[in-house]
Coordinates of C-alpha atoms in Angstrom, one line a residue:
M102 CA -18.0 17.8 47.4
G103 CA -16.8 15.7 44.5
A104 CA -15.3 17.2 41.4
V105 CA -17.2 17.4 38.1
I106 CA -15.5 15.6 35.1
P107 CA -16.3 17.4 31.8
A108 CA -17.2 14.8 29.2
K109 CA -14.8 16.6 26.8
I110 CA -11.8 15.5 28.9
L111 CA -12.8 11.9 28.5
G112 CA -13.6 12.4 24.8
L113 CA -17.2 11.3 25.1
E114 CA -18.6 13.5 22.4
G115 CA -22.4 14.0 22.6
Q116 CA -22.6 12.6 26.1
V117 CA -23.1 14.2 29.5
I118 CA -21.5 12.5 32.5
K119 CA -24.1 12.0 35.3
D120 CA -22.2 9.8 37.7
V121 CA -18.9 7.9 38.3
V122 CA -19.3 4.8 40.4
F123 CA -16.6 2.5 41.8
N124 CA -17.8 -1.1 42.4
E125 CA -15.6 -2.6 45.1
D126 CA -17.0 -6.1 44.5
T127 CA -16.1 -6.2 40.8
G128 CA -13.2 -3.7 41.0
R129 CA -14.6 -1.7 38.1
V130 CA -15.1 2.0 37.5
R131 CA -18.4 2.8 35.8
V132 CA -19.0 6.1 34.1
V133 CA -22.7 6.7 33.7
C134 CA -23.7 9.1 30.9
S135 CA -26.8 10.5 29.2
R136 CA -27.2 11.8 25.8
D137 CA -26.8 15.5 25.1
R138 CA -30.3 16.5 24.2
R139 CA -29.0 19.5 22.2
R140 CA -27.3 17.2 19.7
R141 CA -29.1 16.3 16.6
P142 CA -28.7 12.6 15.6
V143 CA -26.7 11.7 12.5
D144 CA -27.0 8.4 10.6
H145 CA -23.7 6.4 11.1
R146 CA -23.8 5.1 7.5
T147 CA -24.8 8.0 5.3
G148 CA -24.2 11.0 7.6
R149 CA -27.8 12.2 7.1
R150 CA -29.3 14.1 9.9
G151 CA -32.6 12.8 11.4
S152 CA -34.7 13.0 14.5
V153 CA -34.7 10.9 17.6
N154 CA -37.0 7.9 17.4
R155 CA -36.1 6.4 20.7
L156 CA -33.2 6.3 23.2
L157 CA -31.1 3.2 23.8
R158 CA -28.3 2.4 26.3
R159 CA -25.1 0.5 25.9
T160 CA -22.0 -0.2 27.9
V161 CA -18.6 0.0 26.3
L162 CA -15.1 -0.7 27.7
D163 CA -12.7 2.2 28.1
V164 CA -9.0 2.6 29.2
P165 CA -8.4 1.9 32.9
I166 CA -8.8 4.8 35.4
G167 CA -6.4 4.8 38.3
G168 CA -5.4 1.2 37.4
W169 CA -9.0 0.0 37.6
P170 CA -10.9 -1.4 34.6
C171 CA -13.4 1.1 33.3
E172 CA -16.7 0.8 31.5
V173 CA -18.8 3.6 30.2
E174 CA -22.6 3.4 30.1
I175 CA -23.7 5.6 27.2
E176 CA -27.1 6.7 25.9
Y177 CA -27.6 7.1 22.2
A178 CA -30.5 7.6 19.7
E179 CA -32.1 5.5 17.1
T180 CA -32.3 7.9 14.2
F181 CA -35.5 8.4 12.3
L182 CA -34.7 9.1 8.7
S183 CA -37.9 8.3 6.9
F184 CA -40.9 5.9 7.3
G185 CA -39.5 2.4 7.6
Q186 CA -35.9 3.6 7.7
M187 CA -34.3 4.0 11.2
R188 CA -30.7 3.5 12.1
V189 CA -28.5 4.0 15.1
E190 CA -26.8 7.4 15.3
A191 CA -23.0 7.9 14.8
L192 CA -20.9 7.5 17.9
P193 CA -17.5 9.0 17.1
F194 CA -15.8 7.8 20.2
V195 CA -16.9 4.2 19.9
S196 CA -14.8 1.8 17.8
P197 CA -17.1 0.3 15.0
G198 CA -18.0 -3.3 15.3
V199 CA -16.8 -3.8 18.9
R200 CA -18.1 -2.4 22.2
V201 CA -15.0 -0.5 23.2
T202 CA -14.0 3.2 22.9
R203 CA -11.6 4.2 20.1
R204 CA -8.8 5.0 22.5
Y205 CA -9.2 1.6 24.1
A206 CA -9.0 -0.1 20.7
R207 CA -5.9 2.1 20.0
L208 CA -4.4 0.8 23.2
I209 CA -5.1 -2.8 22.3
A210 CA -3.8 -2.4 18.7
G211 CA -0.7 -0.6 20.0
M212 CA 0.1 -3.4 22.3
A213 CA -0.7 -6.1 19.8
R214 CA 1.7 -4.5 17.3
H215 CA 4.6 -5.6 19.5
M216 CA 3.1 -8.4 21.6
P217 CA 1.3 -11.7 20.9
I218 CA -2.4 -11.6 21.3
S219 CA -2.1 -14.0 24.3
A220 CA 0.2 -11.6 26.1
V221 CA -2.2 -8.7 25.4
A222 CA -5.0 -10.8 26.8
R223 CA -3.1 -11.5 30.0
H224 CA -2.3 -7.8 30.5
T225 CA -5.8 -6.5 29.9
G226 CA -7.8 -9.4 31.4
L227 CA -9.7 -9.8 28.1
S228 CA -10.2 -13.1 26.2
W229 CA -7.9 -14.0 23.2
D230 CA -10.9 -13.7 20.9
S231 CA -11.9 -10.3 22.2
V232 CA -8.4 -8.9 21.8
K233 CA -8.2 -10.2 18.2
A234 CA -11.6 -8.9 17.4
I235 CA -10.8 -5.4 18.8
E236 CA -7.5 -5.2 17.0
C237 CA -8.9 -6.4 13.7
A238 CA -11.8 -3.9 13.8
H239 CA -9.4 -1.1 14.7
L240 CA -7.0 -2.0 11.8
A241 CA -9.9 -2.2 9.4
D242 CA -11.1 1.2 10.5
T243 CA -7.7 3.0 10.5
I244 CA -5.3 1.3 8.1
P245 CA -5.4 2.8 4.6
I246 CA -5.3 0.1 2.0
P247 CA -4.2 1.4 -1.5
D248 CA -6.6 0.9 -4.4
P249 CA -4.8 0.0 -7.6
R250 CA -7.4 1.9 -9.6
T251 CA -6.6 5.2 -7.9
L252 CA -2.8 5.0 -7.7
S253 CA -0.7 7.6 -9.5
G254 CA 2.8 9.0 -9.6
I255 CA 4.4 5.6 -9.4
R256 CA 7.7 5.2 -11.3
R257 CA 9.2 2.0 -9.9
L258 CA 7.6 -1.2 -8.6
G259 CA 9.0 -4.1 -6.6
V260 CA 7.4 -7.6 -6.7
D261 CA 8.2 -10.5 -4.3
E262 CA 6.5 -13.5 -2.8
V263 CA 6.2 -14.3 0.9
A264 CA 5.0 -17.6 2.5
R265 CA 2.0 -17.6 4.8
A266 CA 3.8 -20.3 6.8
K267 CA 6.9 -22.3 6.1
G268 CA 6.2 -24.6 3.2
Q269 CA 2.6 -23.5 2.8
S270 CA 0.7 -21.2 0.5
Y271 CA 2.3 -17.9 -0.8
F272 CA 1.3 -14.3 -1.1
T273 CA 2.3 -11.9 -3.9
L274 CA 3.4 -8.5 -2.6
V275 CA 3.8 -5.4 -4.7
Y276 CA 5.9 -2.5 -3.3
D277 CA 6.2 1.1 -4.4
L278 CA 9.9 1.8 -5.0
S279 CA 9.5 5.3 -6.4
P280 CA 11.8 7.8 -4.7
G281 CA 9.9 10.0 -2.2
E282 CA 8.0 9.8 1.0
H283 CA 6.0 6.7 -0.1
Y284 CA 9.1 4.6 -0.9
G285 CA 8.7 1.1 0.4
R286 CA 4.9 1.1 1.0
I287 CA 3.0 -2.0 0.3
L288 CA 0.5 -1.6 -2.6
W289 CA -1.0 -5.0 -3.1
I290 CA -1.3 -8.4 -1.3
K291 CA -2.9 -11.4 -2.9
E292 CA -2.9 -15.1 -2.4
G293 CA -0.9 -17.0 -5.0
R294 CA 2.4 -16.4 -6.8
D295 CA 1.5 -17.1 -10.4
S296 CA 1.3 -14.7 -13.4
A297 CA -2.5 -14.2 -13.0
V298 CA -2.1 -12.8 -9.5
L299 CA 0.3 -10.1 -10.5
L300 CA -1.7 -9.4 -13.7
E301 CA -4.8 -8.7 -11.6
F302 CA -2.9 -5.8 -10.0
L303 CA -1.2 -4.5 -13.1
D304 CA -4.4 -4.6 -15.2
A305 CA -6.3 -2.6 -12.5
L306 CA -3.9 0.3 -12.8
S307 CA -5.1 3.3 -14.8
E308 CA -3.6 3.8 -18.2
E309 CA -1.8 6.9 -17.0
C310 CA -0.3 5.2 -14.0
A311 CA 0.8 2.2 -16.0
D312 CA 2.5 4.4 -18.6
D313 CA 4.4 6.2 -15.9
I314 CA 6.1 3.0 -14.6
E315 CA 9.7 2.9 -15.8
A316 CA 11.0 -0.2 -14.1
V317 CA 10.0 -3.2 -12.0
A318 CA 12.4 -5.0 -9.7
L319 CA 11.8 -8.8 -9.7
D320 CA 13.4 -12.1 -8.8
M321 CA 14.0 -14.4 -11.7
G322 CA 10.7 -16.3 -11.5
P323 CA 9.2 -16.7 -15.0
A324 CA 5.6 -16.1 -13.8
Y325 CA 6.2 -12.5 -12.6
I326 CA 8.4 -11.8 -15.7
A327 CA 5.6 -12.9 -18.0
A328 CA 3.1 -10.7 -16.2
V329 CA 5.2 -7.6 -16.4
Q330 CA 6.0 -8.2 -20.1
K331 CA 2.4 -8.6 -20.9
S332 CA 0.9 -5.7 -19.0
L333 CA 3.8 -3.2 -18.9
P334 CA 5.7 -3.9 -22.2
D335 CA 7.6 -0.5 -22.0
A336 CA 8.8 -1.0 -18.4
A337 CA 12.3 -2.3 -17.8
I338 CA 12.7 -5.5 -15.7
V339 CA 15.5 -5.3 -13.2
F340 CA 17.1 -8.2 -11.5
D341 CA 19.1 -6.8 -8.6
R342 CA 22.2 -8.0 -6.9
F343 CA 20.5 -9.7 -4.0
H344 CA 18.7 -12.4 -6.0
V345 CA 21.8 -12.9 -8.3
M346 CA 24.0 -13.4 -5.3
Q347 CA 21.4 -15.6 -3.6
L348 CA 21.7 -18.0 -6.6
F349 CA 25.5 -17.9 -6.5
N350 CA 25.4 -18.6 -2.7
K351 CA 23.6 -21.8 -3.5
V352 CA 26.5 -22.8 -5.8
I353 CA 28.9 -22.2 -2.8
R354 CA 26.7 -24.3 -0.5
D355 CA 26.6 -27.2 -3.0
C356 CA 30.3 -27.0 -3.6
R357 CA 31.1 -26.9 0.1
R358 CA 28.9 -29.9 0.8
A359 CA 30.6 -31.9 -2.0
E360 CA 34.1 -31.0 -0.8
F361 CA 33.2 -32.1 2.7
K362 CA 31.9 -35.4 1.4
A363 CA 35.0 -35.9 -0.6
A364 CA 37.2 -35.2 2.4
K365 CA 35.2 -37.6 4.5
T366 CA 35.5 -40.3 1.8
L367 CA 39.3 -39.8 1.7
G368 CA 39.6 -39.8 5.5
D369 CA 41.0 -36.3 5.4
L370 CA 40.2 -35.1 9.0
T371 CA 42.1 -31.8 8.6
G372 CA 40.0 -31.0 5.5
Q373 CA 36.8 -31.9 7.2
Q374 CA 37.6 -29.8 10.3
A375 CA 38.5 -26.8 8.1
I376 CA 35.2 -27.1 6.1
K377 CA 32.9 -27.8 9.0
G378 CA 31.0 -24.7 10.2
S379 CA 32.6 -22.5 7.5
L380 CA 29.5 -21.7 5.4
W381 CA 28.8 -18.3 7.0
L382 CA 32.5 -17.4 6.4
L383 CA 32.2 -18.2 2.7
L384 CA 28.9 -16.3 2.4
S385 CA 30.1 -13.2 4.3
N386 CA 32.0 -10.3 2.9
R387 CA 35.6 -10.1 4.1
D388 CA 35.4 -6.6 5.4
T389 CA 32.6 -7.6 7.8
L390 CA 34.6 -10.4 9.4
K391 CA 36.6 -10.1 12.6
D392 CA 40.4 -10.6 12.4
T393 CA 40.2 -14.1 13.9
D394 CA 37.4 -15.0 11.4
Q395 CA 39.5 -13.6 8.5
T396 CA 42.4 -15.8 9.6
R397 CA 40.2 -18.9 9.6
L398 CA 38.8 -18.0 6.2
D399 CA 42.3 -17.6 4.8
Q400 CA 43.3 -21.0 6.1
L401 CA 40.3 -22.6 4.6
L402 CA 40.9 -21.0 1.2
A403 CA 44.5 -22.0 1.3
Q404 CA 43.6 -25.7 1.8
N405 CA 40.7 -26.0 -0.7
Q406 CA 41.2 -24.8 -4.3
S407 CA 37.6 -25.1 -5.3
L408 CA 36.2 -23.0 -2.4
S409 CA 39.0 -20.5 -2.9
T410 CA 38.1 -20.1 -6.6
L411 CA 34.4 -19.7 -5.8
Y412 CA 35.1 -17.1 -3.1
A413 CA 37.3 -15.1 -5.6
L414 CA 34.5 -15.3 -8.2
K415 CA 32.0 -14.1 -5.6
E416 CA 34.0 -11.0 -4.9
Q417 CA 34.4 -10.4 -8.6
L418 CA 30.6 -10.9 -9.3
Q419 CA 29.7 -8.3 -6.6
R420 CA 31.8 -5.7 -8.5
L421 CA 29.3 -6.1 -11.4
W422 CA 27.0 -3.5 -9.8
Q423 CA 29.3 -0.5 -9.6
P424 CA 27.7 2.9 -9.1
G425 CA 27.6 5.0 -12.2
S426 CA 28.2 2.1 -14.6
T427 CA 26.7 2.1 -18.1
S428 CA 24.8 -0.8 -19.5
A429 CA 27.6 -1.5 -22.0
A430 CA 30.2 -1.6 -19.2
M431 CA 28.0 -4.0 -17.1
N432 CA 27.6 -6.3 -20.2
Q433 CA 31.3 -6.4 -20.7
R434 CA 32.1 -7.1 -17.0
L435 CA 29.4 -9.8 -17.1
D436 CA 31.0 -11.4 -20.2
D437 CA 34.4 -11.3 -18.5
W438 CA 33.1 -12.9 -15.3
C439 CA 31.2 -15.7 -17.2
G440 CA 34.5 -16.5 -19.1
M441 CA 36.4 -16.9 -15.8
A442 CA 33.5 -19.0 -14.3
E443 CA 33.5 -21.4 -17.3
A444 CA 37.3 -21.7 -17.1
A445 CA 37.0 -22.8 -13.4
R446 CA 35.1 -26.0 -14.4
I447 CA 33.5 -26.3 -11.0
T448 CA 30.2 -28.3 -10.6
G449 CA 27.2 -26.1 -10.7
L450 CA 28.9 -23.0 -12.2
A451 CA 28.0 -23.9 -15.7
K452 CA 24.3 -23.9 -14.9
F453 CA 24.7 -20.6 -13.0
V454 CA 26.4 -19.0 -16.0
K455 CA 23.6 -20.1 -18.3
T456 CA 21.1 -18.5 -15.9
L457 CA 23.1 -15.2 -15.9
Q458 CA 23.2 -15.2 -19.7
A459 CA 19.5 -15.8 -20.0
H460 CA 18.7 -12.9 -17.7
R461 CA 21.5 -10.5 -18.7
T462 CA 19.2 -7.9 -20.0
G463 CA 17.4 -7.5 -16.6
I464 CA 20.7 -7.7 -14.7
C465 CA 22.4 -5.0 -16.8
A466 CA 19.2 -2.9 -16.7
Y467 CA 20.4 -1.9 -13.2
A468 CA 22.7 0.6 -14.9
D469 CA 19.8 2.6 -16.2
H470 CA 17.5 1.9 -13.3
P471 CA 19.5 1.5 -10.1
I472 CA 16.8 -0.1 -7.9
T473 CA 17.1 -3.0 -5.6
T474 CA 14.8 -5.3 -3.7
S475 CA 16.4 -4.6 -0.3
R476 CA 13.2 -2.9 0.9
L477 CA 11.3 -6.0 -0.2
E478 CA 13.6 -8.3 1.8
A479 CA 13.3 -6.0 4.8
G480 CA 9.5 -6.3 4.4
N481 CA 9.8 -10.1 4.3
V482 CA 11.8 -10.1 7.5
S483 CA 9.1 -8.0 9.2
I484 CA 6.3 -10.3 7.9
A485 CA 8.3 -13.3 9.2
L486 CA 8.4 -11.6 12.6
L487 CA 4.6 -11.2 12.5
R488 CA 4.2 -14.9 11.8
R489 CA 6.6 -15.9 14.5
R490 CA 5.0 -13.6 17.1
A491 CA 1.5 -14.9 16.3
R492 CA 2.7 -18.5 15.8
G493 CA 1.0 -18.5 12.5
F494 CA -2.2 -17.0 11.0
R495 CA -5.5 -18.7 10.2
D496 CA -7.4 -15.6 9.4
M497 CA -6.0 -14.3 6.1
T498 CA -7.9 -11.0 6.3
Y499 CA -6.4 -10.3 9.7
F500 CA -2.9 -11.3 8.4
K501 CA -3.3 -8.9 5.4
L502 CA -4.3 -6.1 7.8
K503 CA -1.2 -6.7 9.9
I504 CA 1.0 -6.6 6.8
F505 CA -0.6 -3.3 5.6
Q506 CA 0.0 -2.0 9.1
L507 CA 3.7 -2.0 8.3
N508 CA 3.0 1.0 6.0
T509 CA 2.1 3.1 9.0
R510 CA 4.4 4.6 11.6
D511 CA 4.1 3.4 15.2
T512 CA 2.6 6.2 17.3
P513 CA 4.8 7.6 20.1
S514 CA 2.1 6.8 22.7
F515 CA -1.3 5.3 22.3
L516 CA -2.2 6.5 25.8
Y517 CA -2.4 10.2 24.7
N518 CA -4.8 11.9 22.4
T519 CA -3.3 12.6 18.9
G520 CA -4.0 16.3 19.4
T521 CA -1.6 16.6 22.3
P522 CA 1.1 13.9 21.9
A523 CA 3.7 13.3 24.5
T524 CA 7.2 14.7 23.8
P525 CA 9.3 11.8 22.5
L526 CA 12.1 10.6 24.8
T527 CA 11.2 13.0 27.6
R528 CA 13.7 12.6 30.4
L529 CA 12.0 12.5 33.9
A530 CA 13.7 14.5 36.7
T531 CA 15.4 12.4 39.3
V532 CA 13.7 12.2 42.6
G533 CA 15.2 14.8 45.0
K534 CA 16.7 16.9 42.2
P535 CA 15.1 20.1 40.7

């Protein structure tokens, strides 16, 4: 006598399992269900209760059973709401928009979070289009997307741009940098990187939310600066160390390139050999280098006065952002550094000094609002990994959903119901031991 499988174990709410059939020819398990007649139908759009107009049948894919693909044949009602108004009843275990169960959609989305769609398709036996459609529908149903009109409690924002693909169109991303559990969440994604794009987000904020914003971390792009100054005139604009040092690293790159060309012109093979492959040494902090790399760096700086001066200026510039500094102290250190840089008379430094002087208010605002864009850069790295894994995105709606998915934690296991999760890092007993 075969065992009876309660529908509750399989999570088929509103269904009664009538039969489980294994087709040896197709290698599929088929679970045949009928609708629970005691259940009153509910409209899937409005949640209104109605009566059964007629019964329909549908087959949906489910997670494999015993390693075999599984499909569930379900019976559901067409709900009669009023004359001329009939809709299909709500099916809580079926993923909306695709003919799969929610747990199977969770399985597909969990795999696609770490694997390319093509790899998920090979593992599941589905087509590429089916995997993408299932994941996209699951993300649209489960990923919360913040609405700027309902945001509250935000004290600090971070704004950055990210490329859809290398050298192609850009997105503007807005992050919540307020201390607390929501630190680093993505609030807004929009195509474009001009002032109007950011203004669309800022203008949508409620007056109370906008008044609470104390500071906004930006790069030095004029478009974002203009948008913040127009929409949030009382908020401080902060240029953090990352973007300042990024500009200075460009000066180091240009100087190194010029020094290598000069050594090549003079036929100085020793100078060329010392400079060749040294960029990462010049851009790295000394305390992160190995002893052998520090020795090589010291040899390079001893041979090249310009690079030695720039490296010393880099270390001095990093000390501008000292913890606990006041705005007056930062302004004084910035003036001292600019004086040393102008005295060095190295190509490119004069332009960099003018940039610092033009943005000194935002740089020194760090003393009053010590926020950085490190979370933004970490987000950019994650988005770059998404692009690389997918080998590019054509569907921008899908791309945005994948970016918003970064706001959510990865579940420990998508094979278990959320009500009874598996214990993380459970150690299995070794065979033969108690």
